[in-house]
Short mmCIF file of C-alpha atoms in Angstrom, two decimals:
data_model
loop_
_atom_site.label_atom_id
_atom_site.label_comp_id
_atom_site.label_asym_id
_atom_site.label_seq_id
_atom_site.Cartn_x
_atom_site.Cartn_y
_atom_site.Cartn_z
CA MET A 280 8.27 -21.23 -4.51
CA PRO A 281 6.62 -18.45 -6.25
CA VAL A 282 5.07 -15.26 -4.44
CA GLU A 283 1.52 -14.15 -6.32
CA ILE A 284 0.77 -10.24 -5.90
CA THR A 285 -2.62 -8.83 -7.64
CA TRP A 286 -3.12 -4.97 -7.88
CA TRP A 287 -6.45 -4.24 -6.76
CA GLY A 288 -6.79 -0.65 -7.16
CA HIS A 289 -4.71 2.59 -5.64
CA ALA A 290 -2.94 1.19 -1.99
CA THR A 291 -5.07 -2.45 -2.37
CA CYS A 292 -2.71 -5.38 -3.12
CA THR A 293 -2.63 -8.95 -2.21
CA VAL A 294 0.56 -10.94 -1.22
CA GLU A 295 0.24 -15.17 -1.03
CA ASP A 296 3.36 -16.43 0.40
CA ALA A 297 3.55 -19.01 2.61
CA GLY A 298 0.29 -20.30 1.71
CA THR A 299 -0.77 -16.78 3.78
CA ARG A 300 -3.18 -14.26 2.35
CA VAL A 301 -1.42 -11.04 3.13
CA LEU A 302 -4.08 -8.11 2.37
CA THR A 303 -2.88 -4.82 2.66
CA ASP A 304 -4.74 -0.98 3.06
CA PRO A 305 -7.50 -2.63 1.72
CA LEU A 306 -10.01 0.51 0.24
CA PHE A 307 -13.63 -1.48 -1.69
CA ALA A 308 -15.39 1.44 -2.49
CA ARG A 309 -17.25 3.15 -5.17
CA ARG A 310 -16.56 6.55 -3.58
CA LEU A 311 -14.99 7.14 -0.70
CA ALA A 312 -15.93 11.70 -0.03
CA HIS A 313 -14.84 13.64 -3.29
CA LEU A 314 -13.46 10.83 -4.27
CA ARG A 315 -14.25 8.21 -6.93
CA ARG A 316 -12.69 4.92 -8.38
CA ARG A 317 -12.83 6.23 -11.94
CA ARG A 318 -10.16 2.61 -13.48
CA GLY A 319 -10.96 -1.01 -11.80
CA ALA A 320 -13.98 -2.08 -10.42
CA VAL A 321 -14.56 -2.44 -6.95
CA PRO A 322 -12.21 -5.48 -5.28
CA PRO A 323 -13.98 -9.43 -5.76
CA ALA A 324 -15.25 -10.86 -2.88
CA GLN A 325 -12.06 -12.83 -3.03
CA ALA A 326 -9.86 -10.33 -2.25
CA ARG A 327 -11.50 -9.66 1.18
CA ARG A 328 -10.39 -12.89 2.30
CA ALA A 329 -6.74 -12.56 3.95
CA ASP A 330 -4.71 -13.99 6.96
CA ALA A 331 -2.63 -10.64 7.75
CA VAL A 332 -4.59 -6.64 6.63
CA LEU A 333 -1.25 -4.35 6.69
CA VAL A 334 -2.57 -0.69 7.32
CA SER A 335 0.11 1.27 6.57
CA HIS A 336 -1.21 4.88 7.82
CA LEU A 337 -4.67 6.66 9.50
CA HIS A 338 -5.52 8.75 6.60
CA ALA A 339 -10.11 7.07 5.40
CA ASP A 340 -7.66 6.11 1.90
CA HIS A 341 -5.57 3.75 3.48
CA LEU A 342 -7.97 3.04 6.87
CA HIS A 343 -11.10 2.29 5.49
CA VAL A 344 -13.61 1.46 8.58
CA PRO A 345 -16.45 -0.11 6.55
CA SER A 346 -13.39 -1.29 4.11
CA LEU A 347 -12.54 -3.70 7.14
CA ALA A 348 -16.02 -4.21 8.28
CA ALA A 349 -16.30 -6.61 5.02
CA LEU A 350 -13.67 -8.25 5.19
CA ALA A 351 -14.24 -12.13 5.45
CA PRO A 352 -13.45 -12.87 9.73
CA GLY A 353 -10.15 -14.13 11.33
CA ALA A 354 -8.69 -11.65 9.90
CA ARG A 355 -5.17 -10.31 12.50
CA LEU A 356 -5.27 -7.05 11.39
CA LEU A 357 -2.13 -4.48 12.01
CA VAL A 358 -2.30 -1.28 12.22
CA PRO A 359 0.22 1.79 13.75
CA ARG A 360 -0.04 2.41 17.50
CA GLY A 361 -2.45 4.60 19.14
CA ALA A 362 -4.89 3.97 15.87
CA PRO A 363 -8.44 2.72 17.52
CA ARG A 364 -7.90 5.83 19.54
CA ALA A 365 -7.47 7.70 16.92
CA VAL A 366 -10.23 6.58 15.19
CA PRO A 367 -13.02 4.68 17.15
CA GLY A 368 -14.37 2.51 14.00
CA LEU A 369 -12.21 0.08 14.17
CA ARG A 370 -12.29 -1.28 17.73
CA ARG A 371 -16.42 -1.66 16.80
CA LEU A 372 -15.08 -3.63 14.36
CA ARG A 373 -15.95 -7.95 14.79
CA GLY A 374 -13.92 -10.62 13.64
CA LEU A 375 -10.69 -9.07 13.53
CA ARG A 376 -7.90 -9.36 15.51
CA ILE A 377 -6.66 -5.97 15.72
CA THR A 378 -2.44 -5.53 16.67
CA GLU A 379 -1.37 -2.34 17.22
CA VAL A 380 2.58 -2.06 15.57
CA VAL A 381 5.99 0.41 16.10
CA PRO A 382 8.70 0.18 13.37
CA GLY A 383 10.77 -2.57 14.22
CA ASP A 384 7.85 -4.81 15.50
CA GLU A 385 7.36 -8.37 14.14
CA VAL A 386 4.18 -10.29 14.09
CA ARG A 387 4.57 -14.10 12.87
CA ILE A 388 1.26 -14.67 10.95
CA GLY A 389 1.29 -18.43 9.41
CA GLY A 390 4.36 -19.15 6.64
CA VAL A 391 5.10 -15.48 7.14
CA LEU A 392 6.42 -12.97 8.90
CA VAL A 393 5.82 -9.27 8.80
CA ARG A 394 8.00 -6.82 10.08
CA ALA A 395 6.68 -2.52 10.44
CA VAL A 396 9.60 0.35 9.18
CA SER A 397 8.85 3.77 9.20
CA ALA A 398 7.61 5.95 6.28
CA ARG A 399 8.60 9.42 5.73
CA HIS A 400 4.88 10.42 5.38
CA ASP A 401 2.08 12.84 8.11
CA GLY A 402 0.04 10.01 9.55
CA ARG A 403 -2.00 12.20 11.15
CA ARG A 404 -6.03 10.89 11.13
CA LEU A 405 -7.35 13.60 8.66
CA PRO A 406 -9.20 16.47 8.36
CA VAL A 407 -8.13 17.01 12.24
CA GLY A 408 -6.25 15.21 14.73
CA PRO A 409 -3.00 14.93 17.01
CA HIS A 410 -0.18 12.51 15.34
CA ARG A 411 -0.32 10.31 17.87
CA SER A 412 0.13 7.40 15.31
CA PRO A 413 3.39 6.40 12.62
CA ALA A 414 3.45 5.98 9.09
CA LEU A 415 4.38 2.38 7.84
CA GLY A 416 5.33 0.52 5.56
CA TYR A 417 5.96 -3.57 6.31
CA VAL A 418 8.25 -6.31 4.43
CA VAL A 419 6.64 -9.33 4.92
CA GLU A 420 9.15 -12.37 4.27
CA GLY A 421 8.20 -15.63 3.20
CA GLU A 422 9.68 -17.55 0.77
CA ALA A 423 10.17 -13.83 -0.55
CA ARG A 424 10.54 -10.72 0.77
CA THR A 425 8.37 -8.22 -0.46
CA TYR A 426 8.15 -4.56 0.99
CA PHE A 427 4.74 -2.59 0.91
CA ALA A 428 6.13 1.05 1.01
CA GLY A 429 1.64 3.02 2.12
CA ASP A 430 2.79 5.92 1.58
CA THR A 431 6.36 7.48 2.71
CA GLY A 432 9.30 10.11 1.64
CA LEU A 433 12.29 9.02 0.11
CA PHE A 434 14.86 9.35 3.43
CA ASP A 435 18.41 8.93 3.79
CA ALA A 436 18.38 6.03 5.54
CA MET A 437 14.82 3.33 2.81
CA ALA A 438 17.45 1.00 2.57
CA GLU A 439 19.16 0.01 5.07
CA GLU A 440 15.98 0.24 7.40
CA VAL A 441 14.25 -1.94 5.48
CA GLY A 442 16.29 -4.46 3.92
CA PRO A 443 16.99 -7.07 1.10
CA VAL A 444 13.91 -7.44 0.04
CA ASP A 445 12.78 -9.57 -3.64
CA VAL A 446 9.66 -7.34 -4.43
CA ALA A 447 8.87 -3.48 -3.83
CA LEU A 448 4.80 -2.26 -3.91
CA LEU A 449 6.08 0.93 -4.48
CA PRO A 450 3.47 4.72 -4.84
CA VAL A 451 3.69 6.38 -7.85
CA GLY A 452 1.39 8.35 -7.32
CA GLY A 453 -2.01 10.03 -5.50
CA TRP A 454 -5.82 10.68 -5.59
CA GLY A 455 -4.59 14.52 -6.70
CA PRO A 456 -3.91 17.05 -8.72
CA TYR A 457 -0.55 17.27 -6.74
CA LEU A 458 1.57 15.48 -4.91
CA GLY A 459 2.21 17.16 -1.03
CA PRO A 460 5.48 16.53 0.83
CA GLY A 461 5.63 13.09 2.53
CA HIS A 462 4.81 11.24 -1.24
CA LEU A 463 6.47 9.28 -3.88
CA ASP A 464 5.87 10.70 -7.08
CA ALA A 465 6.99 7.94 -9.92
CA GLY A 466 11.03 9.70 -10.00
CA ARG A 467 11.71 9.77 -6.11
CA ALA A 468 9.98 6.37 -6.95
CA ALA A 469 12.30 5.09 -9.27
CA GLN A 470 15.08 6.86 -7.10
CA ALA A 471 13.68 4.11 -4.88
CA LEU A 472 13.69 1.32 -5.91
CA ALA A 473 17.80 2.39 -7.14
CA ARG A 474 19.06 1.75 -3.00
CA LEU A 475 15.63 -1.25 -3.10
CA ALA A 476 18.09 -3.29 -5.15
CA PRO A 477 14.54 -6.10 -5.38
CA ARG A 478 14.24 -8.46 -7.99
CA ALA A 479 11.12 -6.93 -9.24
CA ALA A 480 8.75 -3.57 -8.51
CA VAL A 481 4.83 -3.26 -8.85
CA PRO A 482 4.33 0.30 -8.81
CA VAL A 483 0.99 1.81 -7.29
CA HIS A 484 -0.99 4.20 -5.39
CA TYR A 485 -2.03 5.71 -8.68
CA GLY A 486 -4.39 5.78 -11.00
CA THR A 487 -7.72 4.49 -9.33
CA TYR A 488 -9.35 7.65 -7.24
CA TRP A 489 -9.47 11.09 -8.47
CA PRO A 490 -11.45 13.79 -7.32
CA ILE A 491 -15.29 14.47 -8.29
CA GLY A 492 -15.64 17.01 -11.12
CA MET A 493 -11.99 17.84 -11.96
CA ASP A 494 -11.29 14.65 -14.62
CA ALA A 495 -9.79 17.88 -17.00
CA VAL A 496 -7.51 19.18 -13.82
CA ARG A 497 -3.71 18.29 -14.90
CA PRO A 498 -5.85 14.84 -15.93
CA HIS A 499 -1.65 13.49 -16.78
CA GLU A 500 -1.19 12.76 -12.79
CA PHE A 501 -3.76 10.16 -13.22
CA HIS A 502 -2.73 8.04 -16.48
CA ALA A 503 0.75 8.99 -16.33
CA PRO A 504 2.50 7.42 -13.23
CA GLY A 505 3.18 3.75 -13.82
CA ASP A 506 4.42 4.52 -17.49
CA GLU A 507 6.06 6.85 -15.77
CA PHE A 508 8.04 4.86 -13.76
CA VAL A 509 8.54 2.22 -16.07
CA ARG A 510 10.73 4.80 -17.85
CA LEU A 511 12.19 5.25 -15.35
CA ALA A 512 12.72 2.73 -13.00
CA ALA A 513 14.85 1.08 -16.98
CA VAL A 514 16.99 3.93 -16.13
CA ALA A 515 17.92 4.11 -12.87
CA ALA A 516 17.36 0.76 -11.81
CA PRO A 517 18.23 -1.53 -14.82
CA GLN A 518 18.01 -4.35 -13.62
CA VAL A 519 15.14 -4.19 -11.55
CA ALA A 520 12.34 -5.85 -13.78
CA VAL A 521 9.23 -3.76 -13.10
CA ARG A 522 5.66 -4.35 -13.81
CA LEU A 523 2.83 -3.14 -14.94
CA LEU A 524 -0.25 -4.75 -13.21
CA GLY A 525 -3.76 -3.40 -14.77
CA HIS A 526 -6.49 -3.81 -11.87
CA GLY A 527 -7.00 -6.64 -10.84
CA GLU A 528 -3.92 -8.43 -12.71
CA ARG A 529 -1.27 -11.13 -10.70
CA MET A 530 1.85 -11.71 -10.99
CA ARG A 531 3.62 -13.92 -9.70
CA LEU A 532 7.10 -14.68 -8.86
CA GLU A 533 9.54 -17.66 -8.80
CA VAL A 534 11.87 -17.84 -5.81
CA ALA A 535 14.61 -19.86 -4.92
CA ARG A 536 16.30 -20.22 -1.02
#
């Protein structure tokens, strides 16, 4: 049975596995504060249909309340524990069933089992707010095992905690000219890939949003991370098939169990 993955831009992906649609960090905005979408159309209406929605942490480009409010009703929404307290807008959402999770929690949704894993990232709601909620990654297990890393730095126990996976959705960039701590760039993502050793990988979290008025400031940080990850991954993890997707493009992986 195949697993199908569509990248809609930034950290937003649809994972279709075992008859279940899982959506990650939905962001459907043309503009978010000082950021504007510079590449790829806003995801179409079909992207808003999901059985499960996974939110990795509380930053507004990952937990975007207007995008969550636009989802088709009935989805199960998994968020880091403490998110509804830190982001009151979550409590006003109608039609979504919210479940708070921490690393190690498992939730069965349709034909898949979703397991929360830890991430090394400051997951607070910015620009202010106490650190009430953990940053998370998720492993979606159906016919395949798909790891969505969210935002994270490289850490020693990553492969052990995530476990064996077939597909890794790894961040390789960001939305500005500099990446702070707690992020993967193309090089660190290639190191993570070597540790995780999946069958396939898709680079995400790059080449979509950029600060208004900064088009000429380190533009390679916007354009290059995907290609750079492909190049570095071929050296660090040559056994892994890396798929460089365009916005709205889909990949299919056949899985035999």
